[in-house]
Short mmCIF file of C-alpha atoms in Angstrom, two decimals:
data_model
loop_
_atom_site.label_atom_id
_atom_site.label_comp_id
_atom_site.label_asym_id
_atom_site.label_seq_id
_atom_site.Cartn_x
_atom_site.Cartn_y
_atom_site.Cartn_z
CA MET G 2 8.96 3.63 -13.08
CA LEU G 3 10.65 4.36 -9.69
CA ALA G 4 12.92 6.74 -11.26
CA TYR G 5 9.68 8.79 -12.65
CA ALA G 6 8.51 8.06 -9.45
CA GLY G 7 11.35 10.08 -8.39
CA GLY G 8 10.78 13.30 -10.44
CA ASP G 9 13.12 11.54 -13.36
CA ALA G 10 11.37 12.55 -16.54
CA ARG G 11 13.40 11.10 -18.98
CA ALA G 12 12.63 8.07 -17.49
CA PHE G 13 9.34 8.27 -17.96
CA GLU G 14 10.22 8.58 -21.73
CA THR G 15 12.36 6.25 -22.05
CA LEU G 16 9.57 4.12 -20.47
CA TYR G 17 6.63 5.40 -22.67
CA GLY G 18 8.91 5.04 -26.29
CA ARG G 19 8.88 1.00 -25.18
CA HIS G 20 6.24 0.46 -24.48
CA LYS G 21 3.49 2.64 -26.22
CA GLY G 22 3.68 0.44 -29.94
CA ALA G 23 2.65 -2.68 -28.10
CA LEU G 24 0.59 -1.24 -25.72
CA TYR G 25 -1.42 0.83 -28.59
CA ARG G 26 -1.87 -2.47 -30.44
CA TYR G 27 -3.40 -4.17 -27.64
CA VAL G 28 -5.82 -1.66 -27.09
CA LEU G 29 -6.63 -1.35 -30.74
CA ARG G 30 -7.37 -4.86 -30.99
CA SER G 31 -9.15 -5.31 -28.42
CA VAL G 32 -12.00 -2.16 -28.72
CA LYS G 33 -11.35 -2.58 -32.35
CA THR G 34 -11.38 1.86 -33.34
CA GLY G 35 -9.09 3.65 -33.44
CA GLY G 36 -11.05 6.26 -31.41
CA GLU G 37 -11.61 4.63 -28.78
CA ALA G 38 -8.20 3.36 -28.44
CA GLU G 39 -6.67 6.30 -28.70
CA GLU G 40 -9.04 7.32 -25.76
CA LEU G 41 -8.24 4.42 -23.72
CA PHE G 42 -4.88 4.57 -24.59
CA HIS G 43 -4.26 7.76 -23.44
CA ASP G 44 -6.72 6.94 -19.57
CA VAL G 45 -4.37 4.01 -19.43
CA TRP G 46 -1.12 5.98 -19.52
CA LEU G 47 -2.52 9.12 -17.43
CA ARG G 48 -3.81 6.05 -14.90
CA ALA G 49 -0.07 4.49 -14.75
CA ILE G 50 1.01 8.62 -13.83
CA GLU G 51 -1.21 8.75 -11.10
CA ALA G 52 -0.70 5.65 -9.93
CA ARG G 53 3.44 5.94 -10.03
CA ALA G 54 4.04 6.87 -6.29
CA ARG G 55 2.21 3.42 -5.51
CA TYR G 56 3.74 1.08 -7.72
CA THR G 57 6.36 -1.26 -5.98
CA PRO G 58 8.97 -3.38 -8.14
CA GLN G 59 6.48 -6.54 -6.96
CA ALA G 60 5.83 -7.71 -10.72
CA LYS G 61 7.56 -6.86 -14.13
CA PHE G 62 7.01 -2.84 -14.85
CA THR G 63 5.11 -4.63 -17.91
CA THR G 64 2.97 -6.72 -16.13
CA TRP G 65 1.82 -3.81 -13.72
CA LEU G 66 0.79 -1.91 -16.86
CA TYR G 67 -0.94 -4.68 -18.79
CA THR G 68 -3.10 -5.56 -15.61
CA ILE G 69 -4.22 -1.14 -15.74
CA ALA G 70 -4.57 -1.83 -19.09
CA HIS G 71 -6.95 -4.65 -18.93
CA ASN G 72 -9.26 -3.07 -16.03
CA ARG G 73 -9.68 0.13 -18.15
CA LEU G 74 -10.58 -2.10 -20.77
CA VAL G 75 -12.78 -4.23 -18.50
CA ASP G 76 -14.81 -0.93 -17.43
CA HIS G 77 -15.20 -0.07 -21.11
CA TRP G 78 -17.30 -3.80 -21.83
CA ARG G 79 -18.39 -3.96 -18.74
CA THR G 80 -20.45 0.40 -19.48
CA ARG G 81 -21.19 -1.04 -23.05
CA GLY G 82 -22.23 -4.08 -21.53
CA LEU G 83 -19.71 -6.27 -22.94
CA THR G 84 -20.83 -6.30 -26.31
CA VAL G 85 -17.69 -6.29 -28.84
CA VAL G 86 -17.89 -3.74 -31.42
CA SER G 87 -18.07 -4.95 -34.92
CA ALA G 88 -15.36 -5.07 -37.33
CA ASP G 89 -16.90 -3.38 -40.09
CA GLU G 90 -17.29 -0.17 -38.51
CA ASP G 91 -16.05 3.16 -39.97
CA GLU G 92 -13.15 3.94 -37.61
CA SER G 93 -11.63 0.44 -38.85
CA VAL G 94 -8.34 -0.44 -37.75
CA PRO G 95 -6.14 0.68 -40.73
CA GLU G 96 -5.19 -2.14 -43.46
CA PRO G 97 -2.38 -3.60 -42.45
CA ALA G 98 0.91 -2.89 -44.66
CA ALA G 99 2.06 -5.20 -46.82
CA PRO G 100 5.27 -7.30 -46.33
CA PRO G 101 8.21 -6.33 -49.40
CA SER G 102 7.72 -8.16 -51.76
CA SER G 103 8.71 -7.49 -55.34
CA GLN G 104 6.56 -10.59 -56.73
CA PRO G 105 2.92 -9.83 -57.58
CA HIS G 106 1.43 -13.60 -56.59
CA LEU G 107 3.63 -13.95 -53.11
CA GLN G 108 2.76 -9.96 -52.19
CA LEU G 109 -1.27 -11.48 -52.77
CA GLU G 110 -1.34 -14.34 -51.29
CA ALA G 111 1.02 -12.59 -48.03
CA ARG G 112 -2.18 -9.70 -47.69
CA ARG G 113 -4.65 -12.70 -48.10
CA THR G 114 -2.75 -14.28 -44.90
CA LEU G 115 -3.12 -11.48 -43.43
CA GLU G 116 -6.29 -10.40 -44.64
CA ARG G 117 -7.45 -13.70 -42.98
CA LEU G 118 -5.45 -13.04 -39.62
CA ALA G 119 -6.93 -10.20 -39.33
CA ALA G 120 -10.44 -11.51 -39.47
CA ALA G 121 -9.36 -14.77 -37.09
CA LEU G 122 -8.12 -12.43 -34.10
CA ALA G 123 -11.32 -10.74 -34.43
CA ALA G 124 -13.26 -13.54 -34.41
CA LEU G 125 -11.96 -14.96 -31.27
CA PRO G 126 -13.04 -14.77 -27.70
CA LEU G 127 -12.15 -12.06 -25.13
CA ALA G 128 -10.39 -13.81 -23.84
CA GLN G 129 -8.23 -15.54 -25.76
CA ARG G 130 -7.49 -12.88 -27.61
CA GLU G 131 -6.44 -10.95 -25.26
CA ALA G 132 -4.15 -13.55 -23.95
CA PHE G 133 -2.78 -13.41 -27.73
CA LEU G 134 -2.20 -10.40 -27.71
CA LEU G 135 -0.63 -9.86 -24.23
CA HIS G 136 1.87 -13.02 -25.42
CA GLN G 137 2.97 -11.45 -28.91
CA GLU G 138 2.47 -7.65 -27.36
CA ALA G 139 3.79 -7.63 -24.30
CA GLY G 140 6.35 -11.00 -23.88
CA LEU G 141 3.82 -12.20 -21.21
CA GLY G 142 4.23 -15.52 -19.98
CA PRO G 143 0.55 -17.41 -18.93
CA ALA G 144 1.74 -17.18 -15.13
CA GLU G 145 2.06 -13.52 -15.87
CA ILE G 146 -1.20 -13.24 -18.24
CA ALA G 147 -3.23 -15.16 -15.22
CA GLN G 148 -1.64 -12.17 -13.40
CA ALA G 149 -2.37 -8.93 -15.80
CA THR G 150 -6.00 -10.69 -16.15
CA GLY G 151 -6.85 -11.88 -13.01
CA ALA G 152 -7.24 -15.52 -14.39
CA ASN G 153 -5.67 -18.46 -13.22
CA GLU G 154 -2.46 -20.38 -14.53
CA GLU G 155 -4.07 -22.45 -16.02
CA ALA G 156 -7.13 -20.81 -17.69
CA ALA G 157 -4.54 -18.21 -19.24
CA LYS G 158 -2.28 -20.57 -20.46
CA SER G 159 -5.30 -22.23 -21.71
CA ARG G 160 -7.01 -19.48 -23.82
CA LEU G 161 -3.34 -18.37 -25.38
CA ARG G 162 -3.66 -22.49 -26.21
CA TYR G 163 -6.63 -22.04 -28.56
CA ALA G 164 -5.81 -18.78 -29.49
CA MET G 165 -2.65 -20.31 -31.31
CA SER G 166 -4.08 -23.06 -32.21
CA LYS G 167 -7.39 -20.87 -34.07
CA LEU G 168 -4.81 -18.80 -35.46
CA LYS G 169 -2.23 -20.96 -37.26
CA GLU G 170 -5.24 -23.24 -38.26
CA ALA G 171 -6.23 -19.40 -40.40
CA ILE G 172 -3.12 -18.85 -41.56
CA GLY G 173 -2.38 -22.71 -42.86
CA ASP G 174 -0.04 -23.24 -39.84
CA GLU G 175 -0.72 -26.46 -38.55
CA MET S 22 4.65 -21.40 -26.31
CA ASN S 23 5.78 -20.34 -29.99
CA GLU S 24 8.78 -19.15 -31.02
CA PRO S 25 9.82 -15.70 -32.36
CA GLY S 26 10.30 -17.00 -35.14
CA ASP S 27 7.25 -19.10 -36.03
CA LYS S 28 4.98 -18.47 -39.21
CA LEU S 29 1.54 -17.01 -36.82
CA SER S 30 3.96 -14.72 -34.79
CA ARG S 31 6.33 -13.13 -37.87
CA ALA S 32 2.12 -13.14 -39.80
CA TYR S 33 1.46 -11.32 -36.57
CA ARG S 34 3.98 -9.06 -36.83
CA ASP S 35 3.82 -7.91 -40.16
CA LEU S 36 -0.28 -7.66 -39.47
CA ALA S 37 0.38 -5.50 -36.55
CA ARG S 38 2.45 -1.82 -37.60
CA GLU S 39 0.53 0.75 -35.69
CA GLU S 40 1.94 3.22 -33.38
CA PRO S 41 -0.03 5.41 -31.75
CA PRO S 42 -0.30 9.40 -32.93
CA SER S 43 2.46 11.43 -33.17
CA ALA S 44 -0.52 14.00 -30.94
CA LEU S 45 -1.32 11.33 -28.59
CA ASP S 46 2.33 11.06 -27.77
CA ALA S 47 2.71 14.47 -26.90
CA SER S 48 -0.31 14.88 -24.88
CA ILE S 49 0.90 11.97 -22.85
CA LEU S 50 4.88 12.65 -22.31
CA ALA S 51 3.39 16.45 -21.15
CA ALA S 52 0.98 15.36 -18.95
CA SER S 53 3.59 12.91 -17.07
CA ALA S 54 5.65 16.18 -17.20
CA ARG S 55 2.95 18.30 -15.93
CA ALA S 56 2.63 15.32 -13.01
CA LEU S 57 6.02 15.46 -11.68
CA ARG S 58 6.19 19.53 -11.82
CA ARG S 59 3.27 19.06 -9.05
CA PRO S 60 3.34 17.22 -6.12
CA SER S 61 1.23 14.00 -6.09
CA ALA S 62 -1.90 14.04 -3.14
CA SER S 63 0.45 11.47 -1.60
CA ARG S 64 3.52 13.64 -1.74
CA ARG S 65 1.81 16.98 -0.80
CA TRP S 66 0.47 14.70 2.66
CA ALA S 67 2.99 12.22 3.11
CA VAL S 68 4.90 15.30 5.80
CA PRO S 69 1.59 15.93 7.83
CA VAL S 70 0.42 12.52 7.69
CA SER S 71 3.81 10.84 9.47
CA ILE S 72 3.79 13.66 11.71
CA ALA S 73 0.10 12.68 12.94
CA ALA S 74 1.06 8.78 13.00
CA VAL S 75 4.09 9.61 15.35
CA PHE S 76 2.42 11.46 17.70
CA VAL S 77 -0.47 8.71 17.49
CA LEU S 78 2.01 5.73 17.34
CA ALA S 79 3.82 7.33 20.60
CA LEU S 80 0.53 8.40 22.09
CA GLY S 81 -1.14 5.04 21.19
CA LEU S 82 2.30 2.93 23.00
CA THR S 83 2.53 5.53 26.22
CA LEU S 84 -1.89 4.05 27.04
CA GLU S 85 -0.55 0.75 26.14
CA MET S 86 2.77 0.58 28.74
CA GLN S 87 0.50 2.51 31.11
CA ARG S 88 -2.22 -0.53 30.24
CA GLU S 89 0.14 -3.11 30.66
CA GLN S 90 2.26 -1.86 33.44
CA PRO S 91 0.74 1.18 35.04
CA GLY S 92 3.41 3.70 36.28
CA ILE S 93 6.78 2.52 33.98
CA GLU S 94 6.18 4.99 32.10
CA THR S 95 7.52 7.91 34.64
CA SER S 96 8.84 6.44 37.39
CA ALA S 97 10.75 3.02 36.19
CA PRO S 98 13.81 4.54 34.99
CA ALA S 99 14.13 6.70 38.33
CA ALA S 100 13.44 3.82 40.62
CA GLY S 101 15.23 1.42 39.30
CA SER S 102 18.57 3.88 39.06
CA ILE S 103 18.10 4.86 43.32
CA PRO S 104 18.68 1.79 44.88
CA PRO S 105 21.83 0.81 44.64
CA ARG S 106 23.18 4.40 45.82
CA ALA S 107 20.49 4.90 47.95
CA VAL S 108 20.87 1.96 50.32
CA ALA S 109 24.56 0.95 49.88
CA PRO S 110 26.46 3.98 50.92
CA GLN S 111 24.46 4.61 53.93
CA PRO S 112 24.48 1.63 56.08
CA ALA S 113 24.55 2.96 59.32
CA PRO S 114 21.40 5.66 59.35
CA LEU S 115 19.10 3.67 60.82
CA PRO S 116 18.19 5.53 63.78
CA GLN S 117 17.67 9.48 62.37
CA ALA S 118 15.53 7.45 59.55
CA GLU S 119 12.95 7.12 62.02
CA ALA S 120 11.88 10.39 62.70
CA PRO S 121 11.27 11.22 58.95
CA VAL S 122 8.91 7.82 58.13
CA THR S 123 5.93 10.20 59.40
CA GLN S 124 6.76 13.04 57.60
CA SER S 125 8.05 11.98 54.09
CA VAL S 126 4.85 10.06 53.63
CA PRO S 127 3.03 13.06 52.08
CA GLU S 128 5.83 14.02 50.91
CA ALA S 129 6.01 10.72 48.61
CA PRO S 130 3.92 11.98 45.29
CA ARG S 131 5.86 15.36 45.05
CA SER S 132 8.97 13.47 45.59
CA GLN S 133 7.73 11.36 42.49
CA GLU S 134 7.79 13.94 40.71
CA ARG S 135 10.43 15.95 40.92
CA ALA S 136 12.72 12.49 39.90
CA ARG S 137 10.40 12.16 36.82
CA PRO S 138 12.08 14.52 34.66
CA SER S 139 15.99 13.24 35.82
CA PRO S 140 16.79 9.97 36.33
CA LYS S 141 20.32 11.86 38.81
CA PRO S 142 19.44 14.46 40.13
CA GLN S 143 22.22 14.67 42.09
CA LEU S 144 24.20 16.23 39.41
CA SER S 145 21.43 18.72 37.78
CA LYS S 146 18.62 19.46 40.02
CA PRO S 147 19.58 22.73 42.88
CA ARG S 148 20.26 21.35 46.63
CA ASP S 149 16.96 22.19 48.04
CA LYS S 150 15.43 20.12 45.23
CA LEU S 151 18.12 17.42 45.31
CA GLU S 152 17.69 16.90 49.10
CA ALA S 153 14.29 17.11 49.40
CA VAL S 154 14.52 14.20 46.95
CA ALA S 155 17.44 12.64 47.97
CA PRO S 156 16.45 11.99 51.99
CA GLN S 157 13.47 10.39 50.53
CA ARG S 158 14.90 7.76 48.78
CA LYS S 159 16.77 7.10 51.77
CA ASP S 160 14.00 7.07 53.79
CA THR S 161 11.87 4.57 52.06
CA ALA S 162 15.54 2.29 51.16
CA ILE S 163 15.67 2.69 54.75
CA ARG S 164 12.11 2.22 56.21
CA GLU S 165 12.18 -1.23 53.89
CA GLU S 166 15.08 -2.64 55.39
CA ALA S 167 13.97 -1.54 58.98
CA ALA S 168 12.00 -5.14 59.59
CA PRO S 169 8.34 -3.46 61.16
CA ALA S 170 7.73 -0.38 59.57
CA PRO S 171 8.15 -0.86 55.71
CA ALA S 172 5.19 -3.52 55.69
CA VAL S 173 3.26 0.15 56.67
CA ALA S 174 4.88 2.05 54.97
CA ALA S 175 4.92 0.98 51.42
CA PRO S 176 1.35 0.93 51.44
CA GLN S 177 0.95 4.43 52.69
CA ALA S 178 3.82 6.29 50.48
CA ALA S 179 1.60 4.31 47.52
CA SER S 180 -1.69 5.48 48.60
CA PRO S 181 -1.45 9.18 47.58
CA ALA S 182 -0.46 8.33 44.46
CA PRO S 183 -4.36 8.39 42.66
CA GLN S 184 -4.11 11.87 43.02
CA ALA S 185 -1.25 12.31 41.46
CA PHE S 186 -1.51 10.40 38.39
CA PRO S 187 -4.91 9.50 38.33
CA THR S 188 -5.34 7.78 35.28
CA GLN S 189 -2.88 5.27 36.59
CA VAL S 190 -4.46 4.56 39.44
CA ASN S 191 -7.93 3.84 38.24
CA VAL S 192 -6.60 1.07 36.04
CA ALA S 193 -4.24 -1.05 38.12
CA PRO S 194 -2.87 0.82 41.28
CA LEU S 195 -1.96 -2.18 43.23
CA PRO S 196 1.06 -3.14 40.82
CA ALA S 197 2.28 0.11 40.43
CA ALA S 198 3.09 1.13 44.13
CA ALA S 199 4.40 -2.57 44.35
CA GLY S 200 6.67 -2.32 41.77
CA ALA S 201 7.69 0.83 42.72
CA VAL S 202 8.37 0.27 46.15
CA GLY S 203 9.84 -2.75 46.04
CA SER S 204 12.34 -2.23 43.08
CA MET S 205 13.79 0.05 45.43
CA GLN S 206 14.64 -2.70 48.32
CA ALA S 207 14.74 -6.44 47.54
CA PRO S 208 16.12 -8.58 44.60
CA PRO S 209 13.43 -9.94 43.46
CA ALA S 210 11.55 -6.83 42.89
CA THR S 211 14.49 -5.54 40.76
CA ALA S 212 14.12 -8.99 38.91
CA ALA S 213 10.47 -7.57 38.28
CA ASP S 214 11.76 -4.25 37.13
CA MET S 215 14.30 -6.25 34.29
CA GLN S 216 11.36 -8.13 32.93
CA ARG S 217 8.29 -5.54 32.52
CA PRO S 218 11.31 -4.20 29.70
CA SER S 219 10.79 -7.88 27.91
CA ALA S 220 7.12 -8.24 28.70
CA GLU S 221 6.79 -4.55 26.77
CA SER S 222 9.21 -6.01 23.70
CA GLN S 223 6.53 -9.20 23.86
CA SER S 224 3.85 -7.48 23.56
CA LEU S 225 5.15 -5.62 20.78
CA LYS S 226 7.17 -8.25 18.82
CA ARG S 227 3.33 -9.82 18.86
CA MET S 228 1.95 -6.33 17.56
CA ALA S 229 4.97 -6.46 14.46
CA PRO S 230 4.24 -9.49 12.15
CA ALA S 231 0.99 -8.74 12.27
CA ALA S 232 1.46 -5.70 10.97
CA PRO S 233 1.81 -6.10 7.34
CA ALA S 234 -0.90 -8.28 7.02
CA ALA S 235 -3.22 -5.66 9.34
CA ALA S 236 -1.98 -3.04 6.62
CA LYS S 237 -3.22 -5.02 3.43
CA VAL S 238 -6.44 -5.66 5.16
CA ARG S 239 -6.94 -2.31 5.46
CA THR S 240 -6.42 -1.33 2.21
CA ALA S 241 -8.37 -3.85 1.13
CA ASP S 242 -11.45 -3.08 3.70
CA ASP S 243 -11.04 0.61 2.42
CA ARG S 244 -11.23 0.07 -1.06
CA GLU S 245 -14.78 -1.86 -0.32
CA LEU S 246 -15.72 1.33 1.53
CA GLN S 247 -15.04 3.14 -0.70
CA LEU S 248 -17.35 1.01 -3.34
CA GLU S 249 -20.18 0.69 -0.35
CA ARG S 250 -20.06 4.23 -0.32
CA ILE S 251 -20.39 4.72 -4.11
CA ALA S 252 -23.29 2.06 -3.84
CA GLN S 253 -24.86 4.14 -1.76
CA LEU S 254 -24.96 6.86 -3.33
CA ARG S 255 -26.50 4.92 -5.89
CA VAL S 256 -28.68 3.98 -4.21
CA GLN S 257 -30.13 7.32 -2.87
CA GLY S 258 -29.65 7.94 -6.75
CA ARG S 259 -27.03 10.61 -6.59
CA ASN S 260 -25.42 9.57 -9.72
CA ALA S 261 -23.85 12.71 -10.24
CA GLU S 262 -21.85 12.28 -7.33
CA ALA S 263 -21.48 8.43 -7.21
CA ASP S 264 -20.10 9.30 -11.00
CA LYS S 265 -17.64 10.68 -9.95
CA ALA S 266 -15.98 8.81 -6.75
CA LEU S 267 -16.07 5.89 -8.92
CA GLU S 268 -13.81 8.25 -11.22
CA GLU S 269 -11.95 8.59 -8.31
CA PHE S 270 -11.89 5.39 -7.00
CA ARG S 271 -10.68 4.35 -10.55
CA ARG S 272 -7.82 6.63 -10.83
CA ALA S 273 -6.39 6.16 -7.13
CA ASN S 274 -6.42 2.45 -7.93
CA PRO S 275 -6.09 1.53 -11.37
CA ASP S 276 -4.83 -1.73 -10.88
CA TYR S 277 -7.66 -3.04 -8.48
CA ARG S 278 -10.47 -5.50 -9.99
CA ILE S 279 -13.80 -4.43 -8.94
CA PRO S 280 -15.79 -7.87 -8.35
CA GLU S 281 -18.56 -8.21 -10.86
CA ALA S 282 -20.72 -8.08 -8.38
CA MET S 283 -19.68 -4.95 -6.80
CA TRP S 284 -19.81 -3.44 -10.02
CA GLU S 285 -23.36 -3.93 -10.39
CA ARG S 286 -24.25 -2.28 -7.89
CA VAL S 287 -21.58 1.10 -8.56
CA LYS S 288 -21.24 0.91 -11.89
CA PRO S 289 -22.39 3.81 -14.01
CA ARG S 290 -26.46 4.55 -15.00
#
């Protein structure tokens, strides 16, 4: 980010390439609808671009980026009265790709597992889901999750533990 | 928390494979390139703001110096550099100095003014100015050496100063006069002169550690003030302006978390 702020456009391309997928999925699973996710994703990156001169490497770039994303999401939720869009809307999350398997019954089982996981993830309370997504997608630990979401570390750790426990239960991995 | 290879992580990896559409990628990358082409607001204002900051800092330091040690910013270098030369090379001309005592009194401020820009007048000043400066200093020095005269001469020499430097005198006239005259004559006064820089540096040292903390508090205060202004706009029903201000605030402070209570006051209606 410092290189980009210094005028190196390619540095941003590298950063973007590294983080775009994870950030997109984090936003997508936080709002559920593709249209909203794209709008918010775009907005988060624009804010990061505009704030480039104020970026200081006190924290990891990832934490900084997800702090911006979290704040944008919070604004989004607040303007909608904190209601989470239901999962059965028209613009729902695309069907996950099935894992490659040549055996139909294994393929079916894997698909069911993914469906259960997707449902359990969607059913998680907002804060727990966010903690899980930040952990899985951004690779953040409890301390960094706490930093990005403005929670204390114990709360972040607890949210993550609860989320993983519920998800493991959903996929039969206890 | 969980190992990369555990079942939950693997299942999630299988589930989560979405990527942003390529049109979105292109749009964001184009925006990033555009942002580099046009200088950001902070860069546009960086030079003028730096220049203004330097002026303000210089002015502030000067005022601070005047407040703490009036006259130090003008007379200290000239006064400090002269006494050894004025006193040492001319030990004998006491009788000659008796006459100029009365004449030199009204000359004091002018000679000080002339001495101010150049601490070494012997090298750079023309002959007439040199004479105007040097005898005056000698007179003062000699007066201080002569027993009865200096007690009277020193206040007299200092008294015209208020007219020449009214701002200094309004603040604290007496220490200036005492310091300026005293530094020309005796070791105790010279020691006092030497203490001046340390007093300044102490005051600067006192200010230095507080600066980053103060800047942080100022930034937080600025944000709260901006939000307060937006809240006022909401109260006044100027929602369009408030929306715009809130959007600008968000763009300027993307990583700032608006407190819940404040959000209730500033949120879009």
